[in-house]
mmCIF file of C-alpha atoms in Angstrom:
data_model
loop_
_atom_site.group_PDB
_atom_site.id
_atom_site.type_symbol
_atom_site.label_atom_id
_atom_site.label_comp_id
_atom_site.label_asym_id
_atom_site.label_seq_id
_atom_site.Cartn_x
_atom_site.Cartn_y
_atom_site.Cartn_z
ATOM 1 C CA MET A 1 -11.272 -3.229 53.932
ATOM 2 C CA ALA A 2 -10.661 -1.065 57.017
ATOM 3 C CA ARG A 3 -7.304 -2.798 57.528
ATOM 4 C CA LYS A 4 -6.292 -2.161 53.900
ATOM 5 C CA ARG A 5 -7.137 1.512 54.309
ATOM 6 C CA GLY A 6 -5.212 1.695 57.605
ATOM 7 C CA LEU A 7 -8.239 2.867 59.576
ATOM 8 C CA GLU A 8 -8.060 3.060 63.353
ATOM 9 C CA GLY A 9 -10.400 4.618 65.865
ATOM 10 C CA LYS A 10 -12.700 4.291 68.829
ATOM 11 C CA VAL A 11 -16.450 3.791 68.629
ATOM 12 C CA VAL A 12 -18.585 4.161 71.753
ATOM 13 C CA VAL A 13 -21.648 1.927 71.597
ATOM 14 C CA SER A 14 -24.635 1.944 73.946
ATOM 15 C CA PHE A 15 -27.193 -0.819 74.234
ATOM 16 C CA VAL A 16 -29.588 -2.544 76.602
ATOM 17 C CA VAL A 17 -29.197 -6.151 77.721
ATOM 18 C CA CYS A 18 -32.695 -7.453 78.403
ATOM 19 C CA ALA A 19 -33.568 -10.036 81.050
ATOM 20 C CA ASP A 20 -33.201 -12.793 78.428
ATOM 21 C CA GLY A 21 -29.665 -11.612 77.551
ATOM 22 C CA VAL A 22 -30.553 -10.181 74.148
ATOM 23 C CA ALA A 23 -28.963 -6.844 73.182
ATOM 24 C CA GLN A 24 -31.457 -4.203 72.045
ATOM 25 C CA ASP A 25 -31.426 -0.511 71.151
ATOM 26 C CA ILE A 26 -27.821 -0.657 69.901
ATOM 27 C CA THR A 27 -26.684 2.866 69.044
ATOM 28 C CA ILE A 28 -23.468 4.732 68.329
ATOM 29 C CA THR A 29 -22.860 7.187 71.168
ATOM 30 C CA GLU A 30 -19.546 8.429 69.764
ATOM 31 C CA SER A 31 -18.488 7.841 66.162
ATOM 32 C CA SER A 32 -14.971 6.925 65.090
ATOM 33 C CA GLY A 33 -15.413 9.183 62.099
ATOM 34 C CA PHE A 34 -15.325 6.136 59.815
ATOM 35 C CA GLU A 35 -18.653 4.561 58.868
ATOM 36 C CA ILE A 36 -17.080 1.136 58.312
ATOM 37 C CA LEU A 37 -15.707 1.047 61.889
ATOM 38 C CA ASP A 38 -18.996 2.313 63.328
ATOM 39 C CA ARG A 39 -20.991 -0.372 61.499
ATOM 40 C CA SER A 40 -18.493 -3.027 62.552
ATOM 41 C CA ALA A 41 -18.831 -2.082 66.236
ATOM 42 C CA VAL A 42 -22.629 -2.348 66.091
ATOM 43 C CA GLU A 43 -22.334 -5.696 64.310
ATOM 44 C CA ALA A 44 -19.879 -6.952 66.961
ATOM 45 C CA VAL A 45 -22.425 -6.251 69.713
ATOM 46 C CA ARG A 46 -25.165 -7.904 67.646
ATOM 47 C CA LYS A 47 -23.022 -11.026 67.104
ATOM 48 C CA ALA A 48 -22.017 -11.200 70.794
ATOM 49 C CA SER A 49 -25.688 -11.329 71.781
ATOM 50 C CA PRO A 50 -27.145 -13.097 73.667
ATOM 51 C CA PHE A 51 -25.134 -12.127 76.719
ATOM 52 C CA PRO A 52 -25.327 -13.867 80.094
ATOM 53 C CA LYS A 53 -28.735 -13.083 81.568
ATOM 54 C CA PRO A 54 -28.490 -10.130 83.956
ATOM 55 C CA PRO A 55 -30.560 -10.118 87.169
ATOM 56 C CA VAL A 56 -32.307 -7.008 85.803
ATOM 57 C CA LYS A 57 -32.368 -5.186 82.472
ATOM 58 C CA ALA A 58 -28.976 -3.471 82.076
ATOM 59 C CA ALA A 59 -27.943 -0.435 80.025
ATOM 60 C CA LEU A 60 -24.314 -0.515 78.887
ATOM 61 C CA ILE A 61 -21.974 1.953 77.232
ATOM 62 C CA ILE A 62 -18.771 0.401 75.902
ATOM 63 C CA PRO A 63 -15.816 1.591 73.834
ATOM 64 C CA VAL A 64 -14.789 -0.533 70.858
ATOM 65 C CA VAL A 65 -11.217 0.304 69.867
ATOM 66 C CA TYR A 66 -9.777 -0.540 66.459
ATOM 67 C CA LYS A 67 -5.985 -0.435 66.435
ATOM 68 C CA LEU A 68 -3.667 -1.893 63.816
ATOM 69 C CA ASN A 69 -0.495 -3.615 64.940
#
């Protein structure tokens, strides 16, 4: 749907990777301005979990960029 509408943008997502590798407290730090892209970025982090187990609990802030080619 986002592709059909020609939506592009950057979503900044923050989350915590717990000692077991599971992502928790996933939040939008900076919205793309498009709810569909924001929801997709959160879902991408959720689906990527579990991550490799960090030596200690880690807080991450990552940009998720949506760009049509």
